[in-house]
Amino acid sequence: MTTKNKPTKQKLTSILNSYERDPGMLVAILQDIQAEYNYLPKETLTHISQGLDVPLTQVYSVATFFKAFSLKPRGRHIINVCLGTACHVRGAGRVLEEIGRQLDIKPGETTKNFKYTMETVNCVGACALGPIVVIDGKYSGQLKTDKVKTLLESYD
Amino acid sequence: MAKRSNNRLSSPQALEALRESIIKARDSSQTCLVVCGGTGCLALGAADVIASFRRELKERGLESKVSLRVTGCPGFCERGPLVVIKPENILYQQVSSEDAAEIVSATVKGKIVDRLLYTDPDTKKKITYEHEVPFYKKQKRLLLGSNSNIDPNVIEDYLALGGYAALAKALSGMTPEAVIGEVKKAGLRGRGGGGFPAAVKWETCRNAEGDTRYIICNCDEGDPGAFMDRSLMEGNPHSVLEGMVIGAYAIGGHEGYIYVRNEYPLAVKNARIAIEQAEKLGLLGKNILGSGFDFSVKISRGGGAFVCGESTALMASLEGKVGEPRAKYVHTVEKGLWEQPTNLNNVETWANVPLIIKNGADWYGKIGSEGSKGTKIFSLVGKINNTGLIEVPMGVALKDIIYGIGGGIPDGKKFKAVQTGGPSGGCIPESLLNLPVDFDELDKAGSMMGSGGMIIMDENTCMVDIAKYFVNFLEGESCGKCLPCREGLKRMSQILADITEGRGKEGDIELLERLSAILIDTSLCALGSTAPNPVLTTLRYFRDEYEAHIKDRRCPAGVCKELVTYSIDEEKCPGCGLCVKACPSEAITDMGKKKPVVLDQEKCIKCDACYDVCKLGAIIRK
């Protein structure tokens, strides 16, 4: 996960075409673009609006409504702290605070060196292992506050 | 067989012939290592276990003698990674990649690796077989039971278990009306939360006017603490697909969608593969099994919005719009997706359909309670010994679930409450532990079935904090379209923050109750109108905890940070220094060996790190 290459027209067109330019697939298209660039660069939204023939306001409202999308560049490593109920009763709030303290960021923010972005997720469905943190898709379960530092240090 | 798989099956007879050939080619007495590849076990390192088994079998040249199957979740997440040796059903738990060699050696010699067996905490005896473990023994696993016999990416596994036979039966021998009649007689109620009779929905949709009819499977399992739909979709996607095709036939729909949360990448992948395989065999697509009936399914991924579990919001999102609900003067079965009649059911509801058609309504009607038929899958999580997924007949008493299957509360702590129904549900106290769990009884207790999350709370859980948690959750997820939900939840959240942070005042409780009544009466959709449930049930059963926060500025469970102080129990502290190392703010000082440590209140940030590491109970939190 890095802030990857700049969006090219070809790439965007191929994503739009893979969904047959169906406006109903807007969410999926945005997901693919975010997977490609790590966030939704401004010019991609304009391109989608033209490519699907839907107003830019609609593209923007969808992109800002859903939690999964970011309009700002994100860090190389995406930390997702699960705040599901099972994790909550097992102390996920304290884990979130500790990660935020170590990195000096709040949920949704990115560290200045673009190494980490910390986000929260409602539930990842691995409740048996709460509190759970997912970094770049890798799950770390039964995480207590005293293990946070070591976990963060294992990423470069 | 590979060649046949490329051919579309043109009739129910062709399906049966294929099934026979699959079963014939398999040796049911062959040893098979079944490894859970569900999300829970993967998070615990199952991928390494699978790789080690694969390597072992290859290096020893055992690949033709012993097979390896990676399956979906069998449910016992607490003890993962799980390995079952078939056909004997020997259960190994908490298996690591280092154990693979020993398991393979023992298995080929017909021996058992004792140390990896499950120990019954009551009798202290080792239990060899999966079906004898109390966690499984007390369940009735009509849906989840198949998971360990199926590699979700191999359609032949599903066919070998009789898969798609119900579809063949419906298409070849039943009219759409007869299918609806059978589901109605079975008494199937929607598993997504509301418990609406599925067949009534189907019938209304079938009779509604429109050019086309859409069939949707809701796998946007947004309730935190619930993961049954994920496990069905990951572990047995064909059962869901089969249910959808039968439903589409009954309703007269030709296009379907599976709406999956984006947080469930494995469910997306497995559903996608299942659709491709079913299409190849002619179980999906044009002219299914030669019947002339067409039905195709697309997958749509959600964008991480809880409100999209609401049917009208989900449909708006499927149209590429913001996931805002609309008022339901006109029901979605009449005007839903793209203004056409649309039938939406949840994953578990669809997975029940093939069972009903295959075994008949009379068989199904014998399972469950008077008003709620069949089984229900629950995710049993939180402060409970056996965390995992369980499936029981409707009507089982809460205490049988929590103590019988769940094995009670860890560390000898006292049970306080069980939260059911997700953020729209409520908390049920100890006095109601004999409550039979079905749609109607949970409603009466002020909670609801919801999609089936059951979060167990012990004496260290603060009920005001829980209410605050849910209200904050819903405040964040409120789409903002209607005022009562948008503003009401914000105010409720502020009041609860005041109470938990030591600024509570007299009248707060009554204000919460008044706001709740307004939200219930005036919100646009169910997110807002059910949002007060966690507050109302905690007020109903745990009012004294609210009062302790407000009047005494005290959190009885020791959770609310602003009302809690940490201190050292000098009698119990041996000065081991573990907490000194764990403390991120250097608030604890080591005073030398065998002398209790000293905690500086000024520096303490109440992060709980010391409380977590101290195994001697020498940190006092109250």
Tab-separated table of N, CA and C in Angstrom, chain B residues 352-404:
chain	number	residue	atom	x	y	z
B	352	ASN	N	-31.965	-21.251	3.986
B	352	ASN	CA	-32.973	-22.163	4.531
B	352	ASN	C	-33.889	-22.732	3.450
B	353	VAL	N	-34.028	-22.002	2.333
B	353	VAL	CA	-35.016	-22.376	1.319
B	353	VAL	C	-34.784	-23.775	0.729
B	354	PRO	N	-33.547	-24.112	0.312
B	354	PRO	CA	-33.351	-25.453	-0.245
B	354	PRO	C	-33.724	-26.567	0.748
B	355	LEU	N	-33.465	-26.326	2.034
B	355	LEU	CA	-33.795	-27.346	3.042
B	355	LEU	C	-35.299	-27.595	3.077
B	356	ILE	N	-36.068	-26.501	3.001
B	356	ILE	CA	-37.523	-26.614	3.073
B	356	ILE	C	-38.064	-27.351	1.848
B	357	ILE	N	-37.576	-26.953	0.674
B	357	ILE	CA	-38.078	-27.571	-0.562
B	357	ILE	C	-37.668	-29.041	-0.621
B	358	LYS	N	-36.457	-29.328	-0.205
B	358	LYS	CA	-35.960	-30.703	-0.293
B	358	LYS	C	-36.664	-31.628	0.696
B	359	ASN	N	-36.792	-31.145	1.957
B	359	ASN	CA	-37.323	-32.039	2.993
B	359	ASN	C	-38.799	-31.820	3.297
B	360	GLY	N	-39.374	-30.778	2.761
B	360	GLY	CA	-40.800	-30.525	2.955
B	360	GLY	C	-41.098	-29.648	4.151
B	361	ALA	N	-42.257	-28.969	4.042
B	361	ALA	CA	-42.666	-28.031	5.083
B	361	ALA	C	-42.973	-28.753	6.394
B	362	ASP	N	-43.490	-29.969	6.319
B	362	ASP	CA	-43.851	-30.690	7.545
B	362	ASP	C	-42.617	-30.982	8.383
B	363	TRP	N	-41.570	-31.384	7.691
B	363	TRP	CA	-40.300	-31.658	8.396
B	363	TRP	C	-39.780	-30.379	9.054
B	364	TYR	N	-39.810	-29.289	8.283
B	364	TYR	CA	-39.258	-28.029	8.785
B	364	TYR	C	-40.093	-27.508	9.958
B	365	GLY	N	-41.411	-27.671	9.843
B	365	GLY	CA	-42.310	-27.142	10.860
B	365	GLY	C	-42.139	-27.794	12.223
B	366	LYS	N	-41.503	-28.958	12.238
B	366	LYS	CA	-41.291	-29.649	13.522
B	366	LYS	C	-40.124	-29.046	14.303
B	367	ILE	N	-39.315	-28.234	13.612
B	367	ILE	CA	-38.138	-27.654	14.279
B	367	ILE	C	-38.480	-26.248	14.749
B	368	GLY	N	-38.096	-25.914	15.944
B	368	GLY	CA	-38.297	-24.553	16.420
B	368	GLY	C	-39.496	-24.407	17.335
B	369	SER	N	-39.904	-23.154	17.549
B	369	SER	CA	-40.999	-22.888	18.482
B	369	SER	C	-42.287	-22.610	17.711
B	370	GLU	N	-43.345	-22.362	18.426
B	370	GLU	CA	-44.668	-22.166	17.827
B	370	GLU	C	-44.659	-21.108	16.708
B	371	GLY	N	-44.146	-19.930	17.029
B	371	GLY	CA	-44.223	-18.848	16.053
B	371	GLY	C	-42.946	-18.646	15.249
B	372	SER	N	-41.870	-19.324	15.613
B	372	SER	CA	-40.597	-19.165	14.900
B	372	SER	C	-40.060	-20.551	14.557
B	373	LYS	N	-40.138	-20.878	13.281
B	373	LYS	CA	-39.738	-22.226	12.866
B	373	LYS	C	-38.273	-22.285	12.430
B	374	GLY	N	-37.743	-23.498	12.503
B	374	GLY	CA	-36.388	-23.733	12.012
B	374	GLY	C	-35.319	-23.434	13.051
B	375	THR	N	-34.093	-23.326	12.553
B	375	THR	CA	-32.976	-23.031	13.446
B	375	THR	C	-32.562	-21.579	13.248
B	376	LYS	N	-31.708	-21.098	14.136
B	376	LYS	CA	-31.143	-19.754	13.950
B	376	LYS	C	-29.657	-19.823	14.288
B	377	ILE	N	-28.873	-19.151	13.482
B	377	ILE	CA	-27.444	-19.084	13.771
B	377	ILE	C	-27.182	-17.836	14.606
B	378	PHE	N	-26.430	-17.979	15.653
B	378	PHE	CA	-26.053	-16.830	16.474
B	378	PHE	C	-24.543	-16.721	16.531
B	379	SER	N	-24.056	-15.490	16.622
B	379	SER	CA	-22.631	-15.353	16.918
B	379	SER	C	-22.519	-15.039	18.405
B	380	LEU	N	-21.898	-15.932	19.094
B	380	LEU	CA	-21.793	-15.865	20.536
B	380	LEU	C	-20.420	-15.259	20.845
B	381	VAL	N	-20.435	-13.984	21.270
B	381	VAL	CA	-19.161	-13.274	21.417
B	381	VAL	C	-19.131	-12.423	22.680
B	382	GLY	N	-18.021	-11.804	22.925
B	382	GLY	CA	-17.869	-10.946	24.100
B	382	GLY	C	-17.236	-11.726	25.247
B	383	LYS	N	-17.796	-11.540	26.454
B	383	LYS	CA	-17.203	-12.168	27.633
B	383	LYS	C	-17.776	-13.577	27.824
B	384	ILE	N	-17.356	-14.467	26.952
B	384	ILE	CA	-17.851	-15.845	27.010
B	384	ILE	C	-16.698	-16.790	26.701
B	385	ASN	N	-16.735	-17.981	27.336
B	385	ASN	CA	-15.630	-18.921	27.150
B	385	ASN	C	-15.525	-19.445	25.725
B	386	ASN	N	-16.641	-19.945	25.174
B	386	ASN	CA	-16.590	-20.515	23.832
B	386	ASN	C	-17.121	-19.541	22.803
B	387	THR	N	-16.290	-18.608	22.384
B	387	THR	CA	-16.721	-17.670	21.356
B	387	THR	C	-16.855	-18.411	20.044
B	388	GLY	N	-17.873	-18.070	19.288
B	388	GLY	CA	-17.994	-18.676	17.967
B	388	GLY	C	-19.384	-18.574	17.411
B	389	LEU	N	-19.612	-19.369	16.354
B	389	LEU	CA	-20.927	-19.381	15.724
B	389	LEU	C	-21.664	-20.617	16.159
B	390	ILE	N	-22.919	-20.439	16.543
B	390	ILE	CA	-23.699	-21.598	16.955
B	390	ILE	C	-25.026	-21.604	16.213
B	391	GLU	N	-25.595	-22.796	16.070
B	391	GLU	CA	-26.905	-22.907	15.431
B	391	GLU	C	-27.798	-23.755	16.314
B	392	VAL	N	-28.938	-23.203	16.703
B	392	VAL	CA	-29.847	-23.925	17.604
B	392	VAL	C	-31.276	-23.794	17.084
B	393	PRO	N	-32.153	-24.735	17.497
B	393	PRO	CA	-33.557	-24.567	17.118
B	393	PRO	C	-34.114	-23.322	17.796
B	394	MET	N	-35.001	-22.608	17.147
B	394	MET	CA	-35.641	-21.449	17.764
B	394	MET	C	-36.343	-21.910	19.039
B	395	GLY	N	-36.333	-21.072	20.041
B	395	GLY	CA	-37.047	-21.396	21.266
B	395	GLY	C	-36.168	-21.957	22.379
B	396	VAL	N	-34.887	-22.163	22.101
B	396	VAL	CA	-33.969	-22.640	23.140
B	396	VAL	C	-33.782	-21.537	24.189
B	397	ALA	N	-33.664	-21.936	25.457
B	397	ALA	CA	-33.521	-20.930	26.515
B	397	ALA	C	-32.160	-20.260	26.446
B	398	LEU	N	-32.147	-18.962	26.762
B	398	LEU	CA	-30.893	-18.191	26.753
B	398	LEU	C	-29.802	-18.852	27.574
B	399	LYS	N	-30.182	-19.374	28.740
B	399	LYS	CA	-29.143	-19.931	29.615
B	399	LYS	C	-28.515	-21.202	29.015
B	400	ASP	N	-29.309	-21.949	28.230
B	400	ASP	CA	-28.735	-23.135	27.584
B	400	ASP	C	-27.702	-22.727	26.541
B	401	ILE	N	-27.922	-21.580	25.929
B	401	ILE	CA	-26.947	-21.093	24.949
B	401	ILE	C	-25.691	-20.604	25.676
B	402	ILE	N	-25.899	-19.770	26.700
B	402	ILE	CA	-24.755	-19.126	27.338
B	402	ILE	C	-23.924	-20.113	28.167
B	403	TYR	N	-24.611	-20.944	28.926
B	403	TYR	CA	-23.865	-21.881	29.775
B	403	TYR	C	-23.647	-23.234	29.114
B	404	GLY	N	-24.710	-23.775	28.457
B	404	GLY	CA	-24.594	-25.100	27.847
B	404	GLY	C	-23.603	-25.117	26.700
